[in-house]
mmCIF file of C-alpha atoms and ligand atoms in Angstrom:
data_model
loop_
_atom_site.group_PDB
_atom_site.id
_atom_site.type_symbol
_atom_site.label_atom_id
_atom_site.label_comp_id
_atom_site.label_asym_id
_atom_site.label_seq_id
_atom_site.Cartn_x
_atom_site.Cartn_y
_atom_site.Cartn_z
ATOM 1 C CA MET J 173 0.186 43.508 12.803
ATOM 2 C CA THR J 174 -0.615 40.113 14.686
ATOM 3 C CA ARG J 175 1.217 37.152 14.005
ATOM 4 C CA ALA J 176 -0.672 34.256 12.974
ATOM 5 C CA ILE J 177 0.527 30.442 11.815
ATOM 6 C CA ALA J 178 -1.421 28.470 9.364
ATOM 7 C CA CYS J 179 -1.585 24.452 9.589
ATOM 8 C CA LEU J 180 -2.246 22.294 6.860
ATOM 9 C CA ASN J 181 -3.246 18.698 6.460
ATOM 10 C CA ALA J 182 -3.388 17.635 2.664
ATOM 11 C CA GLY J 183 -5.042 14.479 1.761
ATOM 12 C CA SER J 184 -5.861 12.431 -1.332
ATOM 13 C CA SER J 185 -9.187 14.071 -1.829
ATOM 14 C CA SER J 186 -9.373 16.668 0.718
ATOM 15 C CA ILE J 187 -7.062 19.658 2.530
ATOM 16 C CA LYS J 188 -7.902 20.690 6.155
ATOM 17 C CA PHE J 189 -6.648 23.892 7.200
ATOM 18 C CA ALA J 190 -6.700 25.904 10.510
ATOM 19 C CA LEU J 191 -5.411 29.582 11.434
ATOM 20 C CA PHE J 192 -3.837 30.372 14.815
ATOM 21 C CA ILE J 193 -3.019 33.722 16.309
ATOM 22 C CA LEU J 194 0.052 33.859 18.373
ATOM 23 C CA ALA J 195 -1.215 34.694 21.976
ATOM 24 C CA ALA J 196 0.721 35.235 25.033
ATOM 25 C CA ASP J 197 -0.139 31.919 26.151
ATOM 26 C CA GLY J 198 0.442 30.036 23.091
ATOM 27 C CA PRO J 199 -1.505 29.817 19.437
ATOM 28 C CA ARG J 200 -4.922 30.432 19.802
ATOM 29 C CA HIS J 201 -7.559 28.820 17.402
ATOM 30 C CA ALA J 202 -8.964 31.723 14.952
ATOM 31 C CA ALA J 203 -10.479 29.969 12.082
ATOM 32 C CA ALA J 204 -10.520 26.545 10.456
ATOM 33 C CA GLY J 205 -11.650 25.156 7.108
ATOM 34 C CA LYS J 206 -12.023 22.032 4.621
ATOM 35 C CA LEU J 207 -11.743 21.531 1.032
ATOM 36 C CA GLU J 208 -13.276 18.190 -0.022
ATOM 37 C CA GLY J 209 -14.144 16.784 -3.274
ATOM 38 C CA ILE J 210 -10.862 17.182 -4.878
ATOM 39 C CA GLY J 211 -10.900 15.250 -8.370
ATOM 40 C CA VAL J 212 -14.570 15.356 -8.239
ATOM 41 C CA SER J 213 -16.694 18.458 -7.045
ATOM 42 C CA PRO J 214 -14.264 20.710 -4.774
ATOM 43 C CA ARG J 215 -15.971 22.663 -2.285
ATOM 44 C CA LEU J 216 -14.233 24.871 0.427
ATOM 45 C CA VAL J 217 -15.953 25.920 3.770
ATOM 46 C CA ALA J 218 -14.304 27.721 6.292
ATOM 47 C CA ARG J 219 -15.366 28.926 9.734
ATOM 48 C CA ASP J 220 -14.107 31.274 12.392
ATOM 49 C CA ILE J 221 -14.123 30.305 16.083
ATOM 50 C CA SER J 222 -17.874 30.920 16.560
ATOM 51 C CA GLY J 223 -18.719 28.922 13.875
ATOM 52 C CA ALA J 224 -19.686 31.608 11.419
ATOM 53 C CA ILE J 225 -19.246 30.669 8.009
ATOM 54 C CA LEU J 226 -16.271 32.649 6.384
ATOM 55 C CA ILE J 227 -16.524 30.981 2.687
ATOM 56 C CA ASP J 228 -18.564 28.427 1.328
ATOM 57 C CA ARG J 229 -17.550 27.917 -2.031
ATOM 58 C CA ALA J 230 -17.790 25.056 -5.122
ATOM 59 C CA TRP J 231 -15.947 25.173 -7.921
ATOM 60 C CA ASP J 232 -17.750 24.389 -11.261
ATOM 61 C CA HIS J 233 -16.008 22.023 -13.741
ATOM 62 C CA GLY J 234 -13.869 21.189 -10.922
ATOM 63 C CA ALA J 235 -12.961 17.586 -11.841
ATOM 64 C CA ASP J 236 -9.798 18.584 -13.297
ATOM 65 C CA LEU J 237 -8.569 20.798 -10.493
ATOM 66 C CA THR J 238 -5.448 20.124 -8.892
ATOM 67 C CA HIS J 239 -4.542 20.093 -5.734
ATOM 68 C CA GLU J 240 -1.842 22.791 -6.661
ATOM 69 C CA VAL J 241 -4.440 24.973 -8.159
ATOM 70 C CA LEU J 242 -7.096 24.618 -5.340
ATOM 71 C CA LEU J 243 -4.405 25.391 -2.508
ATOM 72 C CA ARG J 244 -3.333 28.527 -4.563
ATOM 73 C CA ASP J 245 -6.904 29.524 -4.461
ATOM 74 C CA ILE J 246 -7.207 28.676 -0.686
ATOM 75 C CA PHE J 247 -3.857 30.778 -0.109
ATOM 76 C CA GLU J 248 -5.136 33.613 -2.015
ATOM 77 C CA TRP J 249 -8.744 33.799 -0.283
ATOM 78 C CA ALA J 250 -6.515 33.350 3.269
ATOM 79 C CA GLY J 251 -4.202 36.322 2.171
ATOM 80 C CA ALA J 252 -7.360 38.736 1.347
ATOM 81 C CA HIS J 253 -8.984 37.790 4.641
ATOM 82 C CA LEU J 254 -6.016 38.035 7.107
ATOM 83 C CA GLU J 255 -7.152 41.140 8.151
ATOM 84 C CA GLY J 256 -4.380 42.709 9.926
ATOM 85 C CA ARG J 257 -2.715 39.393 10.597
ATOM 86 C CA GLU J 258 0.547 38.230 8.970
ATOM 87 C CA ILE J 259 1.144 34.563 8.437
ATOM 88 C CA VAL J 260 4.672 33.751 9.887
ATOM 89 C CA GLY J 261 4.907 30.172 9.610
ATOM 90 C CA LEU J 262 2.957 27.130 8.343
ATOM 91 C CA GLY J 263 2.834 23.622 9.714
ATOM 92 C CA HIS J 264 2.080 20.518 7.840
ATOM 93 C CA ARG J 265 0.860 17.184 8.904
ATOM 94 C CA VAL J 266 3.199 14.530 7.242
ATOM 95 C CA VAL J 267 2.460 11.095 7.891
ATOM 96 C CA HIS J 268 5.746 9.396 7.778
ATOM 97 C CA GLY J 269 8.968 10.667 9.394
ATOM 98 C CA GLY J 270 10.603 7.231 9.184
ATOM 99 C CA GLY J 271 13.092 5.999 11.812
ATOM 100 C CA ARG J 272 14.903 9.269 11.082
ATOM 101 C CA PHE J 273 12.549 12.177 12.622
ATOM 102 C CA SER J 274 11.855 12.060 16.398
ATOM 103 C CA ALA J 275 10.257 15.537 16.304
ATOM 104 C CA ALA J 276 9.218 18.424 13.965
ATOM 105 C CA VAL J 277 11.534 19.963 11.803
ATOM 106 C CA ARG J 278 11.677 22.936 9.621
ATOM 107 C CA LEU J 279 11.401 22.080 6.069
ATOM 108 C CA ASP J 280 14.289 22.712 3.431
ATOM 109 C CA ASP J 281 15.146 20.997 0.167
ATOM 110 C CA GLN J 282 17.344 18.393 1.755
ATOM 111 C CA VAL J 283 14.361 17.156 4.518
ATOM 112 C CA LEU J 284 12.120 17.271 1.628
ATOM 113 C CA THR J 285 14.182 14.806 -0.155
ATOM 114 C CA THR J 286 14.430 12.633 2.587
ATOM 115 C CA LEU J 287 10.884 12.719 3.224
ATOM 116 C CA GLU J 288 10.184 11.876 -0.399
ATOM 117 C CA THR J 289 12.034 8.316 0.143
ATOM 118 C CA PHE J 290 9.341 7.664 2.849
ATOM 119 C CA SER J 291 6.516 7.719 0.415
ATOM 120 C CA PRO J 292 6.509 4.109 -0.705
ATOM 121 C CA LEU J 293 5.735 3.646 3.096
ATOM 122 C CA ALA J 294 2.457 5.693 2.900
ATOM 123 C CA PRO J 295 1.499 5.807 -0.820
ATOM 124 C CA LEU J 296 -1.866 6.936 -0.053
ATOM 125 C CA HIS J 297 -0.791 9.928 2.083
ATOM 126 C CA GLN J 298 2.713 11.125 2.218
ATOM 127 C CA PRO J 299 2.838 12.348 -1.745
ATOM 128 C CA HIS J 300 -0.253 14.513 -0.992
ATOM 129 C CA ASN J 301 1.535 15.685 2.230
ATOM 130 C CA LEU J 302 4.841 16.559 0.257
ATOM 131 C CA ALA J 303 2.950 17.998 -2.810
ATOM 132 C CA ALA J 304 1.387 20.733 -0.645
ATOM 133 C CA ILE J 305 4.835 21.670 0.810
ATOM 134 C CA ARG J 306 5.864 22.067 -2.663
ATOM 135 C CA ALA J 307 3.102 24.002 -3.635
ATOM 136 C CA ILE J 308 3.383 26.394 -0.748
ATOM 137 C CA GLN J 309 7.146 26.660 -1.446
ATOM 138 C CA ALA J 310 6.279 27.763 -4.823
ATOM 139 C CA LEU J 311 3.785 30.408 -3.755
ATOM 140 C CA ALA J 312 5.659 31.920 -0.709
ATOM 141 C CA PRO J 313 9.256 30.987 -0.968
ATOM 142 C CA ASP J 314 10.087 32.937 1.981
ATOM 143 C CA LEU J 315 7.567 31.665 4.488
ATOM 144 C CA PRO J 316 8.891 29.131 6.763
ATOM 145 C CA GLN J 317 7.305 25.530 6.863
ATOM 146 C CA VAL J 318 7.553 22.837 9.639
ATOM 147 C CA ALA J 319 6.761 19.089 9.274
ATOM 148 C CA CYS J 320 5.134 17.681 11.894
ATOM 149 C CA PHE J 321 4.832 13.511 11.815
ATOM 150 C CA ASP J 322 2.330 11.148 12.628
ATOM 151 C CA THR J 323 5.011 8.681 13.516
ATOM 152 C CA ALA J 324 7.020 10.829 16.009
ATOM 153 C CA PHE J 325 5.394 10.342 19.112
ATOM 154 C CA HIS J 326 5.961 6.481 18.796
ATOM 155 C CA HIS J 327 9.813 7.016 17.895
ATOM 156 C CA ASP J 328 11.176 6.043 21.302
ATOM 157 C CA MET J 329 8.795 2.952 21.481
ATOM 158 C CA PRO J 330 10.833 0.095 22.928
ATOM 159 C CA GLU J 331 12.627 -2.320 20.481
ATOM 160 C CA SER J 332 10.010 -5.236 20.962
ATOM 161 C CA ALA J 333 7.296 -2.844 19.517
ATOM 162 C CA THR J 334 9.161 -1.789 16.644
ATOM 163 C CA ARG J 335 10.677 -5.224 15.513
ATOM 164 C CA LEU J 336 8.932 -7.331 13.111
ATOM 165 C CA ALA J 337 9.941 -11.083 13.260
ATOM 166 C CA LEU J 338 11.897 -10.694 9.817
ATOM 167 C CA PRO J 339 15.424 -11.006 8.965
ATOM 168 C CA ARG J 340 17.504 -8.508 10.700
ATOM 169 C CA ALA J 341 18.900 -6.920 7.576
ATOM 170 C CA LEU J 342 15.391 -5.772 6.552
ATOM 171 C CA HIS J 343 14.737 -4.211 10.174
ATOM 172 C CA ASP J 344 18.108 -2.250 9.308
ATOM 173 C CA GLU J 345 16.637 -1.144 6.070
ATOM 174 C CA GLY J 346 13.693 0.390 7.751
ATOM 175 C CA ILE J 347 11.144 -2.499 7.442
ATOM 176 C CA ARG J 348 9.947 -2.268 10.893
ATOM 177 C CA ARG J 349 6.928 -0.985 13.209
ATOM 178 C CA TYR J 350 6.283 2.959 13.086
ATOM 179 C CA GLY J 351 3.111 3.694 14.513
ATOM 180 C CA PHE J 352 0.662 6.744 13.336
ATOM 181 C CA HIS J 353 -1.794 9.076 14.653
ATOM 182 C CA GLY J 354 0.849 10.341 16.752
ATOM 183 C CA LEU J 355 -0.286 13.991 16.627
ATOM 184 C CA SER J 356 -3.605 12.753 17.937
ATOM 185 C CA TYR J 357 -2.059 10.814 20.639
ATOM 186 C CA GLU J 358 0.330 13.444 21.699
ATOM 187 C CA TYR J 359 -2.595 15.812 22.103
ATOM 188 C CA ILE J 360 -4.536 13.386 24.064
ATOM 189 C CA ALA J 361 -1.506 12.931 26.377
ATOM 190 C CA ARG J 362 -1.069 16.486 27.038
ATOM 191 C CA ARG J 363 -4.941 17.020 27.456
ATOM 192 C CA LEU J 364 -5.276 13.935 29.985
ATOM 193 C CA GLY J 365 -2.147 15.855 31.805
ATOM 194 C CA GLU J 366 -4.461 18.813 32.226
ATOM 195 C CA ILE J 367 -7.784 16.820 33.335
ATOM 196 C CA ASP J 368 -6.624 14.004 35.284
ATOM 197 C CA PRO J 369 -2.928 14.404 36.061
ATOM 198 C CA ASP J 370 -3.028 11.350 38.172
ATOM 199 C CA LEU J 371 -4.258 8.945 35.436
ATOM 200 C CA ALA J 372 -1.854 10.772 32.782
ATOM 201 C CA THR J 373 0.937 9.254 34.876
ATOM 202 C CA GLY J 374 -0.487 5.674 34.824
ATOM 203 C CA ARG J 375 -1.338 3.034 32.243
ATOM 204 C CA VAL J 376 -3.454 4.273 29.666
ATOM 205 C CA ILE J 377 -4.886 3.056 26.080
ATOM 206 C CA ALA J 378 -6.067 5.811 23.731
ATOM 207 C CA ALA J 379 -8.322 4.360 20.934
ATOM 208 C CA HIS J 380 -8.507 6.941 18.151
ATOM 209 C CA LEU J 381 -11.480 5.574 16.059
ATOM 210 C CA GLY J 382 -12.208 7.440 13.163
ATOM 211 C CA ASN J 383 -12.045 6.812 9.302
ATOM 212 C CA GLY J 384 -8.515 5.455 10.179
ATOM 213 C CA ALA J 385 -8.484 3.615 13.289
ATOM 214 C CA SER J 386 -5.768 2.514 15.888
ATOM 215 C CA LEU J 387 -4.848 2.226 19.694
ATOM 216 C CA CYS J 388 -1.834 3.426 21.507
ATOM 217 C CA ALA J 389 -0.505 2.189 24.964
ATOM 218 C CA MET J 390 0.952 5.017 26.800
ATOM 219 C CA ARG J 391 2.602 5.334 30.170
ATOM 220 C CA GLY J 392 3.405 8.418 31.663
ATOM 221 C CA GLY J 393 2.001 10.123 28.413
ATOM 222 C CA LYS J 394 4.625 8.261 26.254
ATOM 223 C CA SER J 395 3.908 5.688 23.516
ATOM 224 C CA LEU J 396 5.030 1.998 24.492
ATOM 225 C CA ASP J 397 3.021 0.035 21.628
ATOM 226 C CA THR J 398 0.636 0.770 19.113
ATOM 227 C CA THR J 399 -1.476 -1.074 16.837
ATOM 228 C CA MET J 400 -0.237 0.418 13.333
ATOM 229 C CA GLY J 401 3.039 -0.791 12.383
ATOM 230 C CA PHE J 402 4.951 -0.415 8.994
ATOM 231 C CA THR J 403 2.116 1.455 7.561
ATOM 232 C CA ALA J 404 -1.212 2.457 8.472
ATOM 233 C CA LEU J 405 -3.002 -0.638 7.017
ATOM 234 C CA ASP J 406 -2.138 -2.640 10.136
ATOM 235 C CA GLY J 407 -3.979 -3.167 13.451
ATOM 236 C CA LEU J 408 -7.701 -2.275 13.793
ATOM 237 C CA VAL J 409 -10.541 -2.468 11.285
ATOM 238 C CA MET J 410 -11.027 0.676 9.780
ATOM 239 C CA GLY J 411 -13.277 2.592 7.312
ATOM 240 C CA THR J 412 -12.174 0.982 4.101
ATOM 241 C CA ARG J 413 -8.580 -0.569 5.524
ATOM 242 C CA CYS J 414 -8.577 -4.009 6.338
ATOM 243 C CA GLY J 415 -6.696 -3.792 9.639
ATOM 244 C CA SER J 416 -4.030 -6.740 10.464
ATOM 245 C CA ILE J 417 -4.458 -9.823 8.484
ATOM 246 C CA ASP J 418 -2.377 -12.773 7.717
ATOM 247 C CA PRO J 419 0.220 -11.840 5.248
ATOM 248 C CA GLY J 420 -0.361 -15.059 3.632
ATOM 249 C CA VAL J 421 -3.496 -13.466 2.154
ATOM 250 C CA VAL J 422 -1.745 -10.970 0.168
ATOM 251 C CA LEU J 423 0.705 -13.603 -1.384
ATOM 252 C CA TYR J 424 -2.577 -15.596 -2.107
ATOM 253 C CA LEU J 425 -4.048 -12.717 -4.178
ATOM 254 C CA LEU J 426 -0.766 -12.169 -6.030
ATOM 255 C CA SER J 427 0.154 -15.693 -6.960
ATOM 256 C CA GLN J 428 -3.244 -17.567 -6.950
ATOM 257 C CA ARG J 429 -5.702 -14.802 -8.111
ATOM 258 C CA GLY J 430 -3.074 -13.123 -10.158
ATOM 259 C CA MET J 431 -3.675 -9.601 -8.811
ATOM 260 C CA ARG J 432 -1.331 -6.687 -9.669
ATOM 261 C CA PRO J 433 0.233 -5.128 -6.620
ATOM 262 C CA ASP J 434 -1.556 -1.995 -7.338
ATOM 263 C CA GLU J 435 -4.779 -3.838 -7.442
ATOM 264 C CA VAL J 436 -3.933 -5.633 -4.078
ATOM 265 C CA GLU J 437 -3.214 -2.144 -2.678
ATOM 266 C CA ARG J 438 -6.440 -0.864 -3.588
ATOM 267 C CA LEU J 439 -8.261 -3.709 -2.186
ATOM 268 C CA LEU J 440 -6.703 -3.442 1.465
ATOM 269 C CA TYR J 441 -6.682 0.519 1.563
ATOM 270 C CA ALA J 442 -9.883 1.202 -0.134
ATOM 271 C CA GLU J 443 -12.414 -1.503 -0.396
ATOM 272 C CA SER J 444 -11.970 -3.512 2.844
ATOM 273 C CA GLY J 445 -12.694 -2.730 6.470
ATOM 274 C CA LEU J 446 -16.265 -1.547 7.345
ATOM 275 C CA LEU J 447 -16.800 -0.917 3.794
ATOM 276 C CA GLY J 448 -15.770 -4.411 2.602
ATOM 277 C CA VAL J 449 -17.605 -6.548 5.422
ATOM 278 C CA SER J 450 -20.707 -4.398 5.186
ATOM 279 C CA GLY J 451 -20.563 -4.072 1.240
ATOM 280 C CA LEU J 452 -22.455 -0.989 2.103
ATOM 281 C CA SER J 453 -20.373 2.104 3.619
ATOM 282 C CA SER J 454 -17.319 3.052 5.343
ATOM 283 C CA ASP J 455 -18.874 5.299 7.281
ATOM 284 C CA MET J 456 -19.991 4.402 10.853
ATOM 285 C CA ARG J 457 -23.158 6.554 10.820
ATOM 286 C CA ALA J 458 -24.738 4.928 7.753
ATOM 287 C CA LEU J 459 -24.014 1.502 9.246
ATOM 288 C CA HIS J 460 -26.141 2.380 12.363
ATOM 289 C CA GLN J 461 -28.853 3.559 9.976
ATOM 290 C CA SER J 462 -28.969 0.249 8.055
ATOM 291 C CA ASP J 463 -30.980 -2.379 8.852
ATOM 292 C CA ASP J 464 -29.073 -4.644 6.683
ATOM 293 C CA PRO J 465 -27.400 -7.422 8.736
ATOM 294 C CA ARG J 466 -24.186 -6.892 6.703
ATOM 295 C CA ALA J 467 -24.111 -3.613 8.481
ATOM 296 C CA ALA J 468 -24.446 -5.341 12.220
ATOM 297 C CA GLU J 469 -22.065 -7.847 11.152
ATOM 298 C CA ALA J 470 -19.149 -5.134 10.292
ATOM 299 C CA ILE J 471 -19.758 -2.959 13.393
ATOM 300 C CA ASP J 472 -19.292 -5.905 15.388
ATOM 301 C CA LEU J 473 -16.369 -6.994 13.752
ATOM 302 C CA PHE J 474 -14.935 -3.654 14.261
ATOM 303 C CA THR J 475 -15.849 -3.884 17.933
ATOM 304 C CA TRP J 476 -14.399 -7.220 18.464
ATOM 305 C CA ARG J 477 -11.081 -6.328 16.753
ATOM 306 C CA ALA J 478 -10.687 -2.994 18.884
ATOM 307 C CA ALA J 479 -11.300 -5.046 22.283
ATOM 308 C CA ARG J 480 -9.100 -8.018 21.102
ATOM 309 C CA GLU J 481 -6.347 -5.288 20.564
ATOM 310 C CA VAL J 482 -6.964 -3.618 23.734
ATOM 311 C CA GLY J 483 -6.256 -6.883 25.244
ATOM 312 C CA ALA J 484 -3.020 -7.106 23.510
ATOM 313 C CA LEU J 485 -2.095 -3.658 24.815
ATOM 314 C CA ILE J 486 -2.869 -4.277 28.370
ATOM 315 C CA ALA J 487 0.004 -7.178 28.070
ATOM 316 C CA SER J 488 2.366 -4.589 26.751
ATOM 317 C CA LEU J 489 1.319 -2.214 29.430
ATOM 318 C CA GLY J 490 1.142 -4.824 32.224
ATOM 319 C CA GLY J 491 -2.340 -3.852 33.157
ATOM 320 C CA LEU J 492 -4.618 -0.941 32.601
ATOM 321 C CA ASP J 493 -5.688 2.457 34.483
ATOM 322 C CA GLY J 494 -7.412 4.118 31.767
ATOM 323 C CA LEU J 495 -8.893 4.057 28.264
ATOM 324 C CA VAL J 496 -9.263 7.216 26.286
ATOM 325 C CA PHE J 497 -11.699 7.353 23.170
ATOM 326 C CA THR J 498 -11.302 9.900 20.590
ATOM 327 C CA ALA J 499 -11.967 10.744 16.929
ATOM 328 C CA GLY J 500 -15.006 10.797 14.971
ATOM 329 C CA ILE J 501 -16.299 7.475 16.384
ATOM 330 C CA GLY J 502 -14.629 7.197 19.607
ATOM 331 C CA GLU J 503 -16.018 10.831 20.509
ATOM 332 C CA ASN J 504 -19.374 10.731 19.130
ATOM 333 C CA ASP J 505 -20.495 6.879 19.339
ATOM 334 C CA PRO J 506 -22.064 5.671 22.458
ATOM 335 C CA LEU J 507 -23.057 2.342 20.957
ATOM 336 C CA VAL J 508 -19.431 1.246 19.571
ATOM 337 C CA ARG J 509 -17.962 2.439 22.937
ATOM 338 C CA ALA J 510 -20.514 0.362 24.585
ATOM 339 C CA MET J 511 -19.839 -2.758 22.535
ATOM 340 C CA ILE J 512 -15.891 -2.497 23.097
ATOM 341 C CA CYS J 513 -16.244 -1.892 26.923
ATOM 342 C CA GLU J 514 -18.837 -4.656 27.542
ATOM 343 C CA ARG J 515 -16.033 -7.162 25.993
ATOM 344 C CA LEU J 516 -13.653 -5.838 28.509
ATOM 345 C CA ALA J 517 -16.040 -5.994 31.409
ATOM 346 C CA TRP J 518 -13.908 -9.252 32.587
ATOM 347 C CA MET J 519 -11.045 -6.620 34.219
ATOM 348 C CA GLY J 520 -14.019 -4.643 36.255
ATOM 349 C CA LEU J 521 -14.253 -2.015 33.650
ATOM 350 C CA VAL J 522 -17.771 -0.873 33.916
ATOM 351 C CA LEU J 523 -19.449 1.965 32.107
ATOM 352 C CA ASP J 524 -21.870 4.575 33.191
ATOM 353 C CA PRO J 525 -24.728 4.261 30.478
ATOM 354 C CA GLU J 526 -26.152 7.659 30.848
ATOM 355 C CA ALA J 527 -22.816 9.531 30.768
ATOM 356 C CA ASN J 528 -21.759 7.618 28.014
ATOM 357 C CA GLN J 529 -24.765 8.181 26.344
ATOM 358 C CA ARG J 530 -24.180 11.934 26.192
ATOM 359 C CA ASN J 531 -20.459 11.740 25.234
ATOM 360 C CA ALA J 532 -19.679 12.948 28.738
ATOM 361 C CA PRO J 533 -15.737 13.387 29.530
ATOM 362 C CA LEU J 534 -15.900 10.460 32.042
ATOM 363 C CA ILE J 535 -18.206 7.721 30.940
ATOM 364 C CA SER J 536 -16.855 4.955 33.281
ATOM 365 C CA ALA J 537 -19.055 4.163 36.620
ATOM 366 C CA PRO J 538 -17.494 5.355 40.092
ATOM 367 C CA ALA J 539 -16.918 1.357 40.779
ATOM 368 C CA SER J 540 -14.959 0.872 37.685
ATOM 369 C CA LYS J 541 -11.455 -0.544 38.063
ATOM 370 C CA VAL J 542 -10.747 1.375 34.756
ATOM 371 C CA ALA J 543 -11.322 5.013 34.158
ATOM 372 C CA VAL J 544 -13.241 5.504 30.887
ATOM 373 C CA ARG J 545 -12.827 9.022 29.246
ATOM 374 C CA VAL J 546 -13.778 10.663 26.072
ATOM 375 C CA ILE J 547 -11.315 13.315 24.801
ATOM 376 C CA PRO J 548 -12.015 15.339 21.542
ATOM 377 C CA THR J 549 -8.672 15.189 19.540
ATOM 378 C CA ASP J 550 -7.154 18.363 17.988
ATOM 379 C CA GLU J 551 -4.157 17.607 15.805
ATOM 380 C CA GLU J 552 -4.389 20.831 14.457
ATOM 381 C CA SER J 553 -3.483 22.514 17.938
ATOM 382 C CA MET J 554 -0.530 19.912 18.008
ATOM 383 C CA ILE J 555 0.824 21.164 14.638
ATOM 384 C CA ALA J 556 0.506 24.670 15.634
ATOM 385 C CA ILE J 557 2.255 23.987 18.962
ATOM 386 C CA HIS J 558 5.160 22.248 17.213
ATOM 387 C CA THR J 559 5.524 25.057 14.552
ATOM 388 C CA VAL J 560 5.473 27.738 17.051
ATOM 389 C CA ASN J 561 8.441 25.721 18.906
ATOM 390 C CA THR J 562 10.137 24.557 16.075
ATOM 391 C CA LEU J 563 10.583 28.290 14.329
ATOM 392 C CA GLY J 564 11.262 29.595 17.995
ATOM 393 C CA LEU J 565 8.130 31.821 17.492
ATOM 394 C CA ASN J 566 7.301 31.646 21.261
ATOM 395 C CA ASN J 567 9.925 34.027 21.904
ATOM 396 C CA GLN J 568 9.000 36.602 19.439
ATOM 397 C CA ARG J 569 5.613 37.947 20.430
HETATM 398 P P1 AMP Z 247 -12.869 11.120 11.614
HETATM 399 O O1 AMP Z 247 -11.981 10.250 10.641
HETATM 400 O O2 AMP Z 247 -12.333 11.217 12.814
HETATM 401 O O3 AMP Z 247 -13.384 12.220 10.877
HETATM 402 O O4 AMP Z 247 -14.097 9.905 11.834
HETATM 403 C C1 AMP Z 247 -15.083 9.613 10.825
HETATM 404 C C2 AMP Z 247 -15.852 8.574 11.427
HETATM 405 O O5 AMP Z 247 -16.598 8.956 12.213
HETATM 406 C C3 AMP Z 247 -17.058 8.049 10.323
HETATM 407 O O6 AMP Z 247 -17.282 6.553 10.406
HETATM 408 C C4 AMP Z 247 -18.184 8.750 10.783
HETATM 409 O O7 AMP Z 247 -19.663 7.901 10.615
HETATM 410 C C5 AMP Z 247 -18.021 8.645 12.360
HETATM 411 N N1 AMP Z 247 -18.813 9.666 13.196
HETATM 412 C C6 AMP Z 247 -18.978 10.800 12.995
HETATM 413 N N2 AMP Z 247 -19.995 11.194 13.735
HETATM 414 C C7 AMP Z 247 -20.565 10.336 14.353
HETATM 415 C C8 AMP Z 247 -21.531 9.960 15.191
HETATM 416 N N3 AMP Z 247 -22.348 11.285 15.603
HETATM 417 N N4 AMP Z 247 -21.875 8.946 15.507
HETATM 418 C C9 AMP Z 247 -21.307 7.860 14.948
HETATM 419 N N5 AMP Z 247 -20.108 7.797 14.068
HETATM 420 C C10 AMP Z 247 -19.680 9.192 14.002
#
């Protein structure tokens, strides 16, 4: 029987999953799916590697269906369609590994209990990640599960990149900068090592621009600094998150506007960013299609702040050899890339407009002092690699 591993990324309203076959050269992508609309009208679509649809199912009266019930349905469906494959491990994307976990870890009750203590640090993500782990434990108690952390790639950032200028005791308690999107950045670092090994040894900023957005300053494929900090709210303007704001704003909302902490949390995580500034949408494609001036203002702010933060990370790196765009906007949006790069022209960064327009792998002009690349991210592959390594499955084919 062919051995396979599954990867899960369980969020608040969606569950993404992927299936990998254990091949001689490592995990090979076999199928992927997404269940969206949890709590409203759930719909599951899965495709094989050729893009052919394996399942497209919507649930009637699905508003009441919990993550656990829907996960059970996915699990049952997957079990019935494995066709001679045996799932021997399951890897989860877990947003927060705190200061404790510097690498992926096999899950047991003790690890889960520790991870639960990090839930207040990532209230919109961590509880859903952990609920999925518990649900799988109940469905398949003997299936080994692995947690792969978004924070792990940044674990060894220099002290200055992790410390907030707060009293030391708070830092020691864990109130410090962690960084996120680490699975994406780790994948980009690996991929860059394959396609441009010289650049991979240099000073590179990777820009993960999706619904969540951040930048990572890397040298020799290691994280030196990043724009997200204590939580995934920090840094760039995002789809619905505000990015860095003066903490005095939060104090003002609490003390002068009388908002409750949960109301402020909703405002900062779910009602701000592109959505808040445009008043229209959190989706970059929708903003491009709108002729409302507020849409243009939101896009302009998004690109201005991204370029400004690139400047800050150049200072952390002491210069820049390469800029890599990734994720939904970074991979697909020539206009946003051009607007960011125009603001960086002062350092001799020159785009090739035609290559940029077709989302080519290399989009800088030959004369550019900084190489600019587009690399599609693949967090699932990174989870698969960590799962195989953590469970020692690479020795058992
Ligand atoms: P992600 O979170 O990585 O899935 O990225 C989601 C974001 O990418 C949304 O703002 C989408 O509008 C944006 N996006 C996806 N495809 C495109 C595209 N072809 N052009 C512009 N933005 C896109």
